[in-house]
Amino acid sequence: MTGLLDVLPDTVAFVKDVHGRYLYANRTLLTRLRLTRQEDLLGRLAQDVFPGGLGTTYTRQDARVLAGHDLTEHLELHLYPGGQTGWCLTTKRALNEQGRAVGLVGLSRDLTLPTAHASALAAAIARLHTGYASPLGVADLARTAGLSVSAFERQTRRVYGLTPTQLLTRVRVDAAITLLRETDQPVAQVAVECGYFDHSAFTRAFRAAVGLAPRAYRAFARRLG
């Protein structure tokens, strides 16, 4: 099984013990961490190997999973040494023995959005990318596509692998990342330009996706140059 996981270039796979320390990592994770051997990672926590405050966020996430809170297709931005970024869907499950957590297993699947949109979605996706600063909702996008909300949700998940809400979050957070990296606009202004009229809601959404608060991300990104 581990050999199969090593040939999945778009999927990070790992197993950790009850303390969140790595017991196994596939080749994709080792490569992204610029490690050459399993031994270089085994026994270490996420906070020991991921940059900035991201590792601490992942370690806390592990603790929640070990406490019984499953993580399922959580949309998040991964940052790697060197400043590379990439969106993924992360799923983590506790490994239980006699009703007690003894470790966890996780998969993070890279998201690559299709270059061609399904025709029924084209108008809605175009509106999403040009109007994300307005208070768009799933019902608005469904009407633009000429679909019911349920049909729009099914089509979005089929084409993009995301719910409409996840897709909207991704577009808005991507826009915020660009503004935080390339401008000196106050965070409150960035929030408004990305469709968040409640600063605290923007901070929560950004932290949930990226693992850092907007100000912390700006400082981290600029340190990386």
GROMACS .gro file of C-alpha atoms in nm:
model
  225
    1MET     CA    1   0.000   0.000   0.000
    2THR     CA    2   0.276   0.245   0.089
    3GLY     CA    3   0.439   0.180  -0.249
    4LEU     CA    4   0.115   0.280  -0.421
    5LEU     CA    5   0.096   0.604  -0.221
    6ASP     CA    6   0.449   0.691  -0.329
    7VAL     CA    7   0.346   0.716  -0.695
    8LEU     CA    8   0.069   0.971  -0.637
    9PRO     CA    9   0.236   1.306  -0.719
   10ASP     CA   10  -0.078   1.507  -0.642
   11THR     CA   11  -0.154   1.350  -0.304
   12VAL     CA   12   0.023   1.385   0.030
   13ALA     CA   13  -0.027   1.087   0.261
   14PHE     CA   14   0.090   1.037   0.617
   15VAL     CA   15   0.040   0.843   0.939
   16LYS     CA   16   0.107   0.991   1.282
   17ASP     CA   17   0.114   0.857   1.636
   18VAL     CA   18  -0.113   0.960   1.923
   19HIS     CA   19   0.107   1.265   1.987
   20GLY     CA   20   0.091   1.383   1.624
   21ARG     CA   21   0.444   1.268   1.539
   22TYR     CA   22   0.509   1.129   1.191
   23LEU     CA   23   0.526   0.751   1.158
   24TYR     CA   24   0.504   0.745   0.779
   25ALA     CA   25   0.507   0.998   0.495
   26ASN     CA   26   0.478   0.925   0.126
   27ARG     CA   27   0.735   1.040  -0.126
   28THR     CA   28   0.526   1.343  -0.229
   29LEU     CA   29   0.532   1.487   0.123
   30LEU     CA   30   0.904   1.420   0.163
   31THR     CA   31   0.978   1.591  -0.169
   32ARG     CA   32   0.773   1.898  -0.079
   33LEU     CA   33   0.952   1.926   0.251
   34ARG     CA   34   1.286   1.885   0.070
   35LEU     CA   35   1.368   1.572   0.266
   36THR     CA   36   1.531   1.267   0.110
   37ARG     CA   37   1.470   0.997   0.371
   38GLN     CA   38   1.180   0.883   0.588
   39GLU     CA   39   1.418   0.899   0.883
   40ASP     CA   40   1.449   1.276   0.840
   41LEU     CA   41   1.078   1.317   0.923
   42LEU     CA   42   0.985   1.030   1.154
   43GLY     CA   43   0.920   1.129   1.513
   44ARG     CA   44   0.876   1.498   1.430
   45LEU     CA   45   0.565   1.716   1.462
   46ALA     CA   46   0.419   1.926   1.181
   47GLN     CA   47   0.533   2.238   1.367
   48ASP     CA   48   0.891   2.111   1.339
   49VAL     CA   49   0.891   2.092   0.960
   50PHE     CA   50   0.643   2.344   0.816
   51PRO     CA   51   0.737   2.713   0.798
   52GLY     CA   52   0.603   3.003   0.999
   53GLY     CA   53   0.297   2.943   1.213
   54LEU     CA   54   0.155   2.690   0.968
   55GLY     CA   55   0.310   2.391   1.139
   56THR     CA   56   0.156   2.493   1.470
   57THR     CA   57  -0.183   2.518   1.299
   58TYR     CA   58  -0.145   2.168   1.153
   59THR     CA   59  -0.036   2.029   1.491
   60ARG     CA   60  -0.346   2.176   1.656
   61GLN     CA   61  -0.556   2.031   1.376
   62ASP     CA   62  -0.405   1.689   1.449
   63ALA     CA   63  -0.492   1.723   1.817
   64ARG     CA   64  -0.856   1.791   1.729
   65VAL     CA   65  -0.871   1.484   1.507
   66LEU     CA   66  -0.715   1.269   1.779
   67ALA     CA   67  -0.979   1.404   2.017
   68GLY     CA   68  -1.251   1.267   1.792
   69HIS     CA   69  -1.325   1.549   1.548
   70ASP     CA   70  -1.289   1.408   1.195
   71LEU     CA   71  -1.163   1.641   0.922
   72THR     CA   72  -1.326   1.582   0.584
   73GLU     CA   73  -1.223   1.751   0.257
   74HIS     CA   74  -1.115   2.065   0.436
   75LEU     CA   75  -1.016   2.328   0.180
   76GLU     CA   76  -0.682   2.479   0.277
   77LEU     CA   77  -0.381   2.645   0.125
   78HIS     CA   78  -0.053   2.466   0.172
   79LEU     CA   79   0.267   2.669   0.184
   80TYR     CA   80   0.600   2.499   0.132
   81PRO     CA   81   0.961   2.601   0.186
   82GLY     CA   82   1.060   2.836  -0.094
   83GLY     CA   83   0.723   3.011  -0.092
   84GLN     CA   84   0.528   2.777  -0.321
   85THR     CA   85   0.156   2.765  -0.256
   86GLY     CA   86  -0.115   2.521  -0.354
   87TRP     CA   87  -0.476   2.447  -0.266
   88CYS     CA   88  -0.577   2.106  -0.147
   89LEU     CA   89  -0.858   1.913   0.018
   90THR     CA   90  -0.740   1.751   0.341
   91THR     CA   91  -0.904   1.457   0.517
   92LYS     CA   92  -0.783   1.318   0.849
   93ARG     CA   93  -0.914   1.031   1.058
   94ALA     CA   94  -0.814   0.899   1.399
   95LEU     CA   95  -0.688   0.541   1.419
   96ASN     CA   96  -0.865   0.371   1.709
   97GLU     CA   97  -0.783   0.062   1.906
   98GLN     CA   98  -1.032  -0.067   2.164
   99GLY     CA   99  -1.214   0.265   2.151
  100ARG     CA  100  -0.902   0.475   2.209
  101ALA     CA  101  -0.714   0.688   1.955
  102VAL     CA  102  -0.366   0.552   1.890
  103GLY     CA  103  -0.278   0.769   1.591
  104LEU     CA  104  -0.418   0.927   1.277
  105VAL     CA  105  -0.401   0.894   0.902
  106GLY     CA  106  -0.429   1.181   0.657
  107LEU     CA  107  -0.456   1.256   0.286
  108SER     CA  108  -0.422   1.597   0.119
  109ARG     CA  109  -0.527   1.597  -0.245
  110ASP     CA  110  -0.409   1.880  -0.472
  111LEU     CA  111  -0.678   2.077  -0.648
  112THR     CA  112  -0.627   2.158  -1.014
  113LEU     CA  113  -0.931   2.333  -1.154
  114PRO     CA  114  -1.022   2.242  -1.511
  115THR     CA  115  -0.932   2.494  -1.778
  116ALA     CA  116  -1.259   2.435  -1.961
  117HIS     CA  117  -1.584   2.492  -1.774
  118ALA     CA  118  -1.897   2.289  -1.824
  119SER     CA  119  -2.132   2.500  -2.035
  120ALA     CA  120  -2.402   2.516  -1.768
  121LEU     CA  121  -2.152   2.658  -1.523
  122ALA     CA  122  -1.963   2.897  -1.750
  123ALA     CA  123  -2.172   3.208  -1.684
  124ALA     CA  124  -2.182   3.147  -1.309
  125ILE     CA  125  -1.807   3.090  -1.286
  126ALA     CA  126  -1.740   3.402  -1.493
  127ARG     CA  127  -1.961   3.600  -1.257
  128LEU     CA  128  -1.782   3.448  -0.958
  129HIS     CA  129  -1.439   3.555  -1.083
  130THR     CA  130  -1.548   3.909  -1.167
  131GLY     CA  131  -1.800   3.973  -0.889
  132TYR     CA  132  -1.652   3.803  -0.583
  133ALA     CA  133  -1.631   4.142  -0.405
  134SER     CA  134  -2.011   4.166  -0.402
  135PRO     CA  135  -2.227   3.972  -0.154
  136LEU     CA  136  -2.271   3.672  -0.385
  137GLY     CA  137  -2.452   3.365  -0.261
  138VAL     CA  138  -2.497   3.013  -0.395
  139ALA     CA  139  -2.854   3.095  -0.500
  140ASP     CA  140  -2.728   3.394  -0.703
  141LEU     CA  141  -2.475   3.180  -0.886
  142ALA     CA  142  -2.729   2.903  -0.947
  143ARG     CA  143  -2.968   3.152  -1.109
  144THR     CA  144  -2.688   3.280  -1.332
  145ALA     CA  145  -2.621   2.922  -1.442
  146GLY     CA  146  -2.992   2.863  -1.503
  147LEU     CA  147  -2.994   2.575  -1.256
  148SER     CA  148  -3.164   2.494  -0.931
  149VAL     CA  149  -2.945   2.528  -0.623
  150SER     CA  150  -2.923   2.150  -0.581
  151ALA     CA  151  -2.835   2.093  -0.948
  152PHE     CA  152  -2.577   2.374  -0.936
  153GLU     CA  153  -2.417   2.220  -0.627
  154ARG     CA  154  -2.400   1.877  -0.794
  155GLN     CA  155  -2.247   2.019  -1.114
  156THR     CA  156  -1.992   2.230  -0.924
  157ARG     CA  157  -1.876   1.932  -0.723
  158ARG     CA  158  -1.861   1.712  -1.033
  159VAL     CA  159  -1.653   1.960  -1.237
  160TYR     CA  160  -1.440   2.122  -0.964
  161GLY     CA  161  -1.443   1.874  -0.678
  162LEU     CA  162  -1.565   2.156  -0.453
  163THR     CA  163  -1.893   2.278  -0.313
  164PRO     CA  164  -2.003   2.622  -0.440
  165THR     CA  165  -1.922   2.769  -0.099
  166GLN     CA  166  -1.570   2.622  -0.109
  167LEU     CA  167  -1.519   2.755  -0.460
  168LEU     CA  168  -1.633   3.103  -0.359
  169THR     CA  169  -1.401   3.094  -0.058
  170ARG     CA  170  -1.110   2.987  -0.276
  171VAL     CA  171  -1.163   3.272  -0.524
  172ARG     CA  172  -1.193   3.531  -0.247
  173VAL     CA  173  -0.893   3.403  -0.051
  174ASP     CA  174  -0.682   3.388  -0.368
  175ALA     CA  175  -0.769   3.754  -0.431
  176ALA     CA  176  -0.685   3.843  -0.071
  177ILE     CA  177  -0.350   3.666  -0.094
  178THR     CA  178  -0.258   3.872  -0.400
  179LEU     CA  179  -0.354   4.200  -0.229
  180LEU     CA  180  -0.171   4.111   0.093
  181ARG     CA  181   0.145   4.018  -0.096
  182GLU     CA  182   0.149   4.295  -0.354
  183THR     CA  183  -0.007   4.600  -0.184
  184ASP     CA  184   0.010   4.787   0.145
  185GLN     CA  185  -0.365   4.819   0.177
  186PRO     CA  186  -0.494   4.782   0.534
  187VAL     CA  187  -0.633   4.438   0.608
  188ALA     CA  188  -0.981   4.585   0.661
  189GLN     CA  189  -0.973   4.727   0.306
  190VAL     CA  190  -0.851   4.396   0.165
  191ALA     CA  191  -1.146   4.228   0.337
  192VAL     CA  192  -1.396   4.462   0.172
  193GLU     CA  193  -1.239   4.427  -0.173
  194CYS     CA  194  -1.265   4.051  -0.143
  195GLY     CA  195  -1.632   4.047  -0.049
  196TYR     CA  196  -1.609   4.042   0.330
  197PHE     CA  197  -1.786   4.332   0.496
  198ASP     CA  198  -1.721   4.188   0.843
  199HIS     CA  199  -1.350   4.205   0.927
  200SER     CA  200  -1.373   3.921   1.180
  201ALA     CA  201  -1.552   3.699   0.926
  202PHE     CA  202  -1.272   3.764   0.676
  203THR     CA  203  -1.006   3.680   0.934
  204ARG     CA  204  -1.183   3.356   1.027
  205ALA     CA  205  -1.224   3.248   0.665
  206PHE     CA  206  -0.866   3.338   0.576
  207ARG     CA  207  -0.720   3.163   0.881
  208ALA     CA  208  -0.929   2.851   0.815
  209ALA     CA  209  -0.801   2.831   0.456
  210VAL     CA  210  -0.441   2.943   0.495
  211GLY     CA  211  -0.361   2.859   0.856
  212LEU     CA  212  -0.250   3.212   0.938
  213ALA     CA  213  -0.432   3.537   1.008
  214PRO     CA  214  -0.409   3.793   0.723
  215ARG     CA  215  -0.146   4.012   0.896
  216ALA     CA  216   0.063   3.710   0.988
  217TYR     CA  217   0.042   3.582   0.630
  218ARG     CA  218   0.153   3.920   0.491
  219ALA     CA  219   0.457   3.921   0.720
  220PHE     CA  220   0.536   3.558   0.637
  221ALA     CA  221   0.505   3.612   0.260
  222ARG     CA  222   0.729   3.916   0.268
  223ARG     CA  223   0.997   3.734   0.464
  224LEU     CA  224   1.002   3.478   0.185
  225GLY     CA  225   1.050   3.759  -0.065
   0.00000   0.00000   0.00000
